[in-house]
């Protein structure tokens, strides 16, 4: 270990910018691939129903919770990817903490197809108790995901060395607010699903990605800029 | 929120071209991965049949609609990817609208394996009513996909700031024609499947990707250019 | 259509090298993702057997054809990827023909998990007739794959404009020989599987990727170069 | 063959740095995609249980080994990706040996979802004998994976021509130590699982990725550097 540390010491592979960019480059390629897989895995839960001849249309209609679950989760993952893009646009270097939080965000996102499928199954084949448990679990995974984002934003707000020189860390201190909304929103939805009514939980699950889409950095400051400088050449 | 907006204001991360290119870069990496996953997920529906000993060849032959569905959908996704490449070759910046329409195109494309599998199942195990419903749904997803492309082309035709300086937005105004052909073609095929004969629908589903392959920008202006300038050094 | 062609005419997006490289770039990202997915999809056929308590070790042993199939196919896909890399290292532009042949190669490669799984199933649960049919089909997909490679090499051997200036098209004329070996090899193996003995077919299936690994450009000219210039600084 | 070799001879495609970087670039894109797929495939084993109405919460609780297996394997794959990134940051060229060892590492990593699922199944539905066999197999795959890493580090320690000019090969001679820890650790865990107690094996399986995370190059020299140069501009 000691010797390894020394060996590394002598090496300053990241002396020039090129290598550094490629390092954040792999984080982005890996994350893009994970998001792309998660968003397409969701469609695997949409399966041809094994209906007897002549009963296909009825069997397809009975799958409506699966379609709703698919649309909701597609929105959540798409918005997560847009947030990820909007965040890492400002980042030029990675450190272990950033990798750790990024992997936490991906871990939470990767659980979405699973909790989506159990909610969908409970709505199709379960009773009220099943719906309560599963919407509760969906909320729990949402809370985990929000903690990942909160940690990521918090870490970046304290790591000027990782940011593009013109990006004030304060930007990410403010972003934490959006993480908190998720934490509270998913937590409340999960509790409402367990204690009040699963329908309330589902409504909040649909509203949250809309909020994120509307408040996302990646989406709106670019829009604003284009509005002001409508035609560059 | 307010403060966040201000924080962003002060930041002009996209001042130089490098960052901007990397932004469209992530859109491309993400889209390429999604297309790659969809085109390979299709093969998951080709499964080893659970035939008793000695009945494998018969069981494999009985799966013919699955093979036909696989070939058709592979063609559709391959042509979609080529169109996507041909389109984004001309794009240098992304804005929220572009992300929105791109995610709509990917959403529609991601549904192709599902509708392919239900058509395939109806042909294998269903009756005429099942074939009607499922070809109708395939047409519906095709219409959704075409709306995504139409919106994408329309948005680009009005967003000079997103295009390469030498690309006239008029190019995309014209591209909308191809989106319309898809909208009408898939719509007609779906209706023909429901009202007339599923075989008519399947024929149109096979013809449409051929039309797109032949009319695609990405394919033919390059070909034309190479024909005229056959050997650059 | 006419107008669209004209619109394109006015545009010379590919005037400078940067855009062109990014075009071949998307072909590579897409192909890399497809190869990566195919090589990992193979492992999906290795499933935990549904054995009663205490019978897991026996059930795992009974799956030996699945393990053999996995190893063989992993080798084939890995070697295909290395060949792809070795080939496209010399390519700087794409035209429709190249895209067409590349998509044919990917189509053939994507079928490998399916034919692998049916061979594996026939060895586990089928009789001799099943083994014959399935090894024959594996050979057929191998022939299709070889045709894709042959077409790709043939196209490149006639398309100087697509190649790196210092690469003589003759290189790809010679590469066609390797495609032919695959065509004949897979064809012979398939026929041997159907007419003689499935074991003969399996042996050839294992030998072919070894031949490709040993004769691959991507592997050996680099090795040779390193041998001669052992330590550049 | 001969002629092909000659044809290649005349070509020095890799004369300038750009092409070489793109070659290692494809190795990285391919590897990133494989890691991304493996880490998300794991979640496919988390399925909605087919419980009768009202029994969902119980059925979900009964799946606890699947959750534990998912978390463990996510950690292992995440740490493997970080090690891969930390290693290839120092590599600027690829040769056949490097490709071979890299593909061995990916082969071993791709087997993790399979061995994870059989351990998980044994814990859920098997008896003690099943747990022994499956933890033994998990250890075996871990040994295979460690051999891949050992070979990769050993190859790099003897291949100065592949490394960034400022990286002493000695660094990788030292890295072999970490590969050996894995070899011994996974081997011991597998044996303990078979001979002593599966719980001991599971404990070691959880400890090993933690060790790798703590000792990883990719993680810690960057952290150290940032500690010393806390705010560059």
Tab-separated table of N, CA and C in Angstrom, chain A residues 69-169:
chain	number	residue	atom	x	y	z
A	69	UNK	N	-47.765	3.087	-15.065
A	69	UNK	CA	-46.488	2.981	-14.368
A	69	UNK	C	-45.345	3.275	-15.332
A	70	UNK	N	-45.476	2.777	-16.564
A	70	UNK	CA	-44.424	2.993	-17.553
A	70	UNK	C	-44.264	4.475	-17.849
A	71	UNK	N	-45.388	5.165	-18.087
A	71	UNK	CA	-45.324	6.590	-18.424
A	71	UNK	C	-44.724	7.378	-17.267
A	72	UNK	N	-45.217	7.121	-16.035
A	72	UNK	CA	-44.695	7.834	-14.868
A	72	UNK	C	-43.192	7.648	-14.739
A	73	UNK	N	-42.738	6.387	-14.812
A	73	UNK	CA	-41.326	6.121	-14.579
A	73	UNK	C	-40.470	6.665	-15.718
A	74	UNK	N	-40.995	6.610	-16.944
A	74	UNK	CA	-40.250	7.194	-18.057
A	74	UNK	C	-40.007	8.677	-17.790
A	75	UNK	N	-41.072	9.362	-17.333
A	75	UNK	CA	-40.935	10.782	-17.000
A	75	UNK	C	-39.893	10.990	-15.912
A	76	UNK	N	-39.959	10.172	-14.838
A	76	UNK	CA	-39.034	10.349	-13.719
A	76	UNK	C	-37.595	10.152	-14.192
A	77	UNK	N	-37.345	9.096	-14.970
A	77	UNK	CA	-35.972	8.827	-15.399
A	77	UNK	C	-35.498	9.888	-16.392
A	78	UNK	N	-36.394	10.308	-17.299
A	78	UNK	CA	-36.013	11.346	-18.265
A	78	UNK	C	-35.632	12.632	-17.534
A	79	UNK	N	-36.447	13.011	-16.546
A	79	UNK	CA	-36.151	14.231	-15.801
A	79	UNK	C	-34.863	14.068	-14.995
A	80	UNK	N	-34.631	12.870	-14.439
A	80	UNK	CA	-33.387	12.626	-13.705
A	80	UNK	C	-32.185	12.816	-14.633
A	81	UNK	N	-32.301	12.280	-15.856
A	81	UNK	CA	-31.192	12.412	-16.797
A	81	UNK	C	-30.950	13.886	-17.129
A	82	UNK	N	-32.036	14.635	-17.354
A	82	UNK	CA	-31.883	16.061	-17.657
A	82	UNK	C	-31.233	16.803	-16.489
A	83	UNK	N	-31.609	16.451	-15.254
A	83	UNK	CA	-30.991	17.087	-14.088
A	83	UNK	C	-29.512	16.745	-14.016
A	84	UNK	N	-29.207	15.470	-14.302
A	84	UNK	CA	-27.824	15.012	-14.271
A	84	UNK	C	-27.000	15.798	-15.275
A	85	UNK	N	-27.545	15.937	-16.474
A	85	UNK	CA	-26.860	16.680	-17.525
A	85	UNK	C	-26.670	18.138	-17.120
A	86	UNK	N	-27.753	18.742	-16.584
A	86	UNK	CA	-27.679	20.137	-16.182
A	86	UNK	C	-26.650	20.352	-15.077
A	87	UNK	N	-26.511	19.357	-14.185
A	87	UNK	CA	-25.561	19.471	-13.092
A	87	UNK	C	-24.127	19.312	-13.587
A	88	UNK	N	-23.875	18.243	-14.341
A	88	UNK	CA	-22.492	17.923	-14.701
A	88	UNK	C	-21.931	18.810	-15.808
A	89	UNK	N	-22.810	19.612	-16.447
A	89	UNK	CA	-22.361	20.635	-17.372
A	89	UNK	C	-21.420	21.615	-16.667
A	90	UNK	N	-21.597	21.772	-15.368
A	90	UNK	CA	-20.824	22.741	-14.594
A	90	UNK	C	-19.617	22.103	-13.922
A	91	UNK	N	-19.447	20.795	-14.089
A	91	UNK	CA	-18.408	20.066	-13.364
A	91	UNK	C	-17.279	19.715	-14.335
A	92	UNK	N	-16.032	19.941	-13.912
A	92	UNK	CA	-14.917	19.614	-14.806
A	92	UNK	C	-13.993	18.536	-14.243
A	93	UNK	N	-14.142	18.234	-12.961
A	93	UNK	CA	-13.297	17.209	-12.349
A	93	UNK	C	-14.154	16.322	-11.463
A	94	UNK	N	-13.662	15.079	-11.220
A	94	UNK	CA	-14.367	14.194	-10.298
A	94	UNK	C	-13.456	13.858	-9.134
A	95	UNK	N	-14.028	13.717	-7.938
A	95	UNK	CA	-13.250	13.187	-6.820
A	95	UNK	C	-14.045	12.023	-6.234
A	96	UNK	N	-13.468	11.284	-5.274
A	96	UNK	CA	-14.155	10.086	-4.777
A	96	UNK	C	-15.546	10.386	-4.244
A	97	UNK	N	-15.685	11.538	-3.564
A	97	UNK	CA	-16.996	11.870	-3.022
A	97	UNK	C	-18.024	12.029	-4.142
A	98	UNK	N	-17.609	12.690	-5.228
A	98	UNK	CA	-18.534	12.892	-6.341
A	98	UNK	C	-18.924	11.550	-6.943
A	99	UNK	N	-17.911	10.650	-7.118
A	99	UNK	CA	-18.231	9.320	-7.634
A	99	UNK	C	-19.195	8.597	-6.705
A	100	UNK	N	-18.943	8.698	-5.400
A	100	UNK	CA	-19.809	8.027	-4.428
A	100	UNK	C	-21.253	8.508	-4.527
A	101	UNK	N	-21.452	9.829	-4.552
A	101	UNK	CA	-22.824	10.357	-4.622
A	101	UNK	C	-23.464	10.046	-5.967
A	102	UNK	N	-22.648	10.124	-7.039
A	102	UNK	CA	-23.197	9.808	-8.359
A	102	UNK	C	-23.669	8.351	-8.401
A	103	UNK	N	-22.866	7.450	-7.828
A	103	UNK	CA	-23.267	6.045	-7.815
A	103	UNK	C	-24.488	5.817	-6.928
A	104	UNK	N	-24.644	6.662	-5.891
A	104	UNK	CA	-25.849	6.568	-5.066
A	104	UNK	C	-27.089	6.991	-5.854
A	105	UNK	N	-26.941	8.074	-6.619
A	105	UNK	CA	-28.058	8.521	-7.458
A	105	UNK	C	-28.424	7.423	-8.462
A	106	UNK	N	-27.411	6.825	-9.101
A	106	UNK	CA	-27.698	5.778	-10.081
A	106	UNK	C	-28.325	4.555	-9.410
A	107	UNK	N	-27.867	4.234	-8.180
A	107	UNK	CA	-28.433	3.117	-7.432
A	107	UNK	C	-29.920	3.338	-7.193
A	108	UNK	N	-30.263	4.546	-6.730
A	108	UNK	CA	-31.673	4.848	-6.491
A	108	UNK	C	-32.488	4.815	-7.778
A	109	UNK	N	-31.916	5.375	-8.847
A	109	UNK	CA	-32.631	5.394	-10.129
A	109	UNK	C	-32.845	3.975	-10.653
A	110	UNK	N	-31.839	3.110	-10.446
A	110	UNK	CA	-31.937	1.737	-10.952
A	110	UNK	C	-33.030	0.944	-10.232
A	111	UNK	N	-33.419	1.399	-9.023
A	111	UNK	CA	-34.476	0.698	-8.293
A	111	UNK	C	-35.872	1.080	-8.788
A	112	UNK	N	-35.966	2.170	-9.565
A	112	UNK	CA	-37.291	2.618	-10.009
A	112	UNK	C	-38.064	1.566	-10.796
A	113	UNK	N	-37.432	0.839	-11.754
A	113	UNK	CA	-38.228	-0.177	-12.451
A	113	UNK	C	-38.818	-1.217	-11.507
A	114	UNK	N	-38.053	-1.593	-10.467
A	114	UNK	CA	-38.547	-2.593	-9.523
A	114	UNK	C	-39.765	-2.071	-8.757
A	115	UNK	N	-39.646	-0.885	-8.135
A	115	UNK	CA	-40.785	-0.395	-7.352
A	115	UNK	C	-41.954	-0.046	-8.262
A	116	UNK	N	-41.639	0.395	-9.485
A	116	UNK	CA	-42.725	0.630	-10.441
A	116	UNK	C	-43.489	-0.652	-10.715
A	117	UNK	N	-42.741	-1.758	-10.877
A	117	UNK	CA	-43.414	-3.010	-11.234
A	117	UNK	C	-44.226	-3.557	-10.056
A	118	UNK	N	-43.765	-3.310	-8.813
A	118	UNK	CA	-44.572	-3.852	-7.702
A	118	UNK	C	-45.826	-3.014	-7.483
A	119	UNK	N	-45.718	-1.685	-7.685
A	119	UNK	CA	-46.933	-0.871	-7.602
A	119	UNK	C	-47.913	-1.312	-8.691
A	120	UNK	N	-47.385	-1.491	-9.909
A	120	UNK	CA	-48.228	-1.889	-11.030
A	120	UNK	C	-48.896	-3.242	-10.757
A	121	UNK	N	-48.123	-4.181	-10.182
A	121	UNK	CA	-48.705	-5.493	-9.882
A	121	UNK	C	-49.783	-5.392	-8.805
A	122	UNK	N	-49.514	-4.572	-7.782
A	122	UNK	CA	-50.502	-4.415	-6.712
A	122	UNK	C	-51.805	-3.834	-7.262
A	123	UNK	N	-51.688	-2.861	-8.186
A	123	UNK	CA	-52.893	-2.263	-8.763
A	123	UNK	C	-53.643	-3.267	-9.629
A	124	UNK	N	-52.911	-4.196	-10.276
A	124	UNK	CA	-53.561	-5.154	-11.156
A	124	UNK	C	-54.124	-6.348	-10.395
A	125	UNK	N	-53.308	-6.920	-9.506
A	125	UNK	CA	-53.694	-8.193	-8.898
A	125	UNK	C	-53.835	-8.138	-7.386
A	126	UNK	N	-53.508	-7.003	-6.750
A	126	UNK	CA	-53.501	-6.982	-5.286
A	126	UNK	C	-54.759	-6.391	-4.692
A	127	UNK	N	-54.781	-6.305	-3.348
A	127	UNK	CA	-55.871	-5.616	-2.676
A	127	UNK	C	-55.360	-4.297	-2.116
A	128	UNK	N	-56.183	-3.629	-1.317
A	128	UNK	CA	-55.812	-2.328	-0.788
A	128	UNK	C	-54.522	-2.368	0.031
A	129	UNK	N	-54.355	-3.414	0.835
A	129	UNK	CA	-53.144	-3.529	1.658
A	129	UNK	C	-51.902	-3.586	0.775
A	130	UNK	N	-51.989	-4.330	-0.324
A	130	UNK	CA	-50.846	-4.425	-1.237
A	130	UNK	C	-50.520	-3.059	-1.835
A	131	UNK	N	-51.556	-2.317	-2.210
A	131	UNK	CA	-51.326	-1.002	-2.797
A	131	UNK	C	-50.642	-0.077	-1.796
A	132	UNK	N	-51.063	-0.193	-0.514
A	132	UNK	CA	-50.446	0.652	0.513
A	132	UNK	C	-48.963	0.347	0.657
A	133	UNK	N	-48.649	-0.929	0.782
A	133	UNK	CA	-47.248	-1.318	0.981
A	133	UNK	C	-46.391	-0.883	-0.204
A	134	UNK	N	-46.904	-1.108	-1.405
A	134	UNK	CA	-46.054	-0.861	-2.562
A	134	UNK	C	-45.886	0.634	-2.851
A	135	UNK	N	-46.950	1.429	-2.681
A	135	UNK	CA	-46.740	2.871	-2.858
A	135	UNK	C	-45.812	3.395	-1.764
A	136	UNK	N	-45.900	2.824	-0.569
A	136	UNK	CA	-44.961	3.191	0.487
A	136	UNK	C	-43.527	2.920	0.080
A	137	UNK	N	-43.296	1.750	-0.533
A	137	UNK	CA	-41.937	1.406	-0.952
A	137	UNK	C	-41.459	2.310	-2.088
A	138	UNK	N	-42.378	2.650	-3.004
A	138	UNK	CA	-42.018	3.585	-4.082
A	138	UNK	C	-41.549	4.906	-3.469
A	139	UNK	N	-42.290	5.382	-2.453
A	139	UNK	CA	-41.895	6.611	-1.775
A	139	UNK	C	-40.527	6.478	-1.122
A	140	UNK	N	-40.278	5.303	-0.537
A	140	UNK	CA	-38.998	5.074	0.137
A	140	UNK	C	-37.841	5.156	-0.849
A	141	UNK	N	-37.999	4.534	-2.015
A	141	UNK	CA	-36.950	4.607	-3.034
A	141	UNK	C	-36.790	6.048	-3.515
A	142	UNK	N	-37.914	6.778	-3.609
A	142	UNK	CA	-37.834	8.194	-3.969
A	142	UNK	C	-37.039	8.988	-2.945
A	143	UNK	N	-37.251	8.669	-1.660
A	143	UNK	CA	-36.486	9.341	-0.604
A	143	UNK	C	-35.002	9.034	-0.751
A	144	UNK	N	-34.675	7.758	-0.985
A	144	UNK	CA	-33.276	7.362	-1.181
A	144	UNK	C	-32.659	8.131	-2.345
A	145	UNK	N	-33.403	8.219	-3.442
A	145	UNK	CA	-32.939	8.937	-4.624
A	145	UNK	C	-32.706	10.402	-4.294
A	146	UNK	N	-33.628	10.995	-3.533
A	146	UNK	CA	-33.490	12.414	-3.175
A	146	UNK	C	-32.276	12.626	-2.282
A	147	UNK	N	-32.015	11.675	-1.379
A	147	UNK	CA	-30.824	11.785	-0.539
A	147	UNK	C	-29.576	11.773	-1.412
A	148	UNK	N	-29.566	10.926	-2.434
A	148	UNK	CA	-28.432	10.897	-3.367
A	148	UNK	C	-28.217	12.261	-4.013
A	149	UNK	N	-29.304	12.864	-4.514
A	149	UNK	CA	-29.187	14.176	-5.156
A	149	UNK	C	-28.751	15.246	-4.163
A	150	UNK	N	-29.363	15.206	-2.960
A	150	UNK	CA	-28.983	16.168	-1.918
A	150	UNK	C	-27.491	16.083	-1.632
A	151	UNK	N	-26.987	14.849	-1.450
A	151	UNK	CA	-25.565	14.653	-1.155
A	151	UNK	C	-24.704	15.161	-2.298
A	152	UNK	N	-25.137	14.873	-3.526
A	152	UNK	CA	-24.385	15.316	-4.706
A	152	UNK	C	-24.303	16.837	-4.743
A	153	UNK	N	-25.442	17.510	-4.556
A	153	UNK	CA	-25.451	18.973	-4.591
A	153	UNK	C	-24.624	19.548	-3.439
A	154	UNK	N	-24.791	18.960	-2.249
A	154	UNK	CA	-24.061	19.446	-1.084
A	154	UNK	C	-22.554	19.321	-1.314
A	155	UNK	N	-22.145	18.153	-1.836
A	155	UNK	CA	-20.721	17.933	-2.101
A	155	UNK	C	-20.190	18.965	-3.093
A	156	UNK	N	-20.952	19.209	-4.160
A	156	UNK	CA	-20.494	20.169	-5.172
A	156	UNK	C	-20.470	21.594	-4.624
A	157	UNK	N	-21.397	21.893	-3.703
A	157	UNK	CA	-21.432	23.255	-3.163
A	157	UNK	C	-20.199	23.530	-2.305
A	158	UNK	N	-19.515	22.476	-1.887
A	158	UNK	CA	-18.310	22.651	-1.072
A	158	UNK	C	-17.041	22.301	-1.822
A	159	UNK	N	-17.103	22.063	-3.119
A	159	UNK	CA	-15.937	21.581	-3.863
A	159	UNK	C	-15.650	22.469	-5.068
A	160	UNK	N	-15.214	23.688	-4.790
A	160	UNK	CA	-14.910	24.619	-5.871
A	160	UNK	C	-13.933	24.004	-6.881
A	161	UNK	N	-13.004	23.167	-6.399
A	161	UNK	CA	-11.973	22.627	-7.290
A	161	UNK	C	-12.563	21.728	-8.376
A	162	UNK	N	-13.779	21.237	-8.158
A	162	UNK	CA	-14.379	20.339	-9.154
A	162	UNK	C	-15.167	21.103	-10.212
A	163	UNK	N	-15.453	22.375	-9.932
A	163	UNK	CA	-16.373	23.113	-10.801
A	163	UNK	C	-15.644	23.898	-11.874
A	164	UNK	N	-16.348	24.185	-12.935
A	164	UNK	CA	-15.874	25.099	-13.963
A	164	UNK	C	-15.546	26.421	-13.284
A	165	UNK	N	-14.393	27.047	-13.637
A	165	UNK	CA	-13.958	28.253	-12.918
A	165	UNK	C	-15.047	29.321	-12.794
A	166	UNK	N	-15.938	29.416	-13.785
A	166	UNK	CA	-16.914	30.500	-13.723
A	166	UNK	C	-18.197	30.119	-12.993
A	167	UNK	N	-18.223	28.889	-12.433
A	167	UNK	CA	-19.429	28.466	-11.719
A	167	UNK	C	-19.245	28.698	-10.225
A	168	UNK	N	-20.040	29.583	-9.610
A	168	UNK	CA	-19.935	29.783	-8.167
A	168	UNK	C	-20.563	28.595	-7.434
A	169	UNK	N	-19.853	28.039	-6.426
A	169	UNK	CA	-20.397	26.889	-5.689
A	169	UNK	C	-21.781	27.184	-5.122
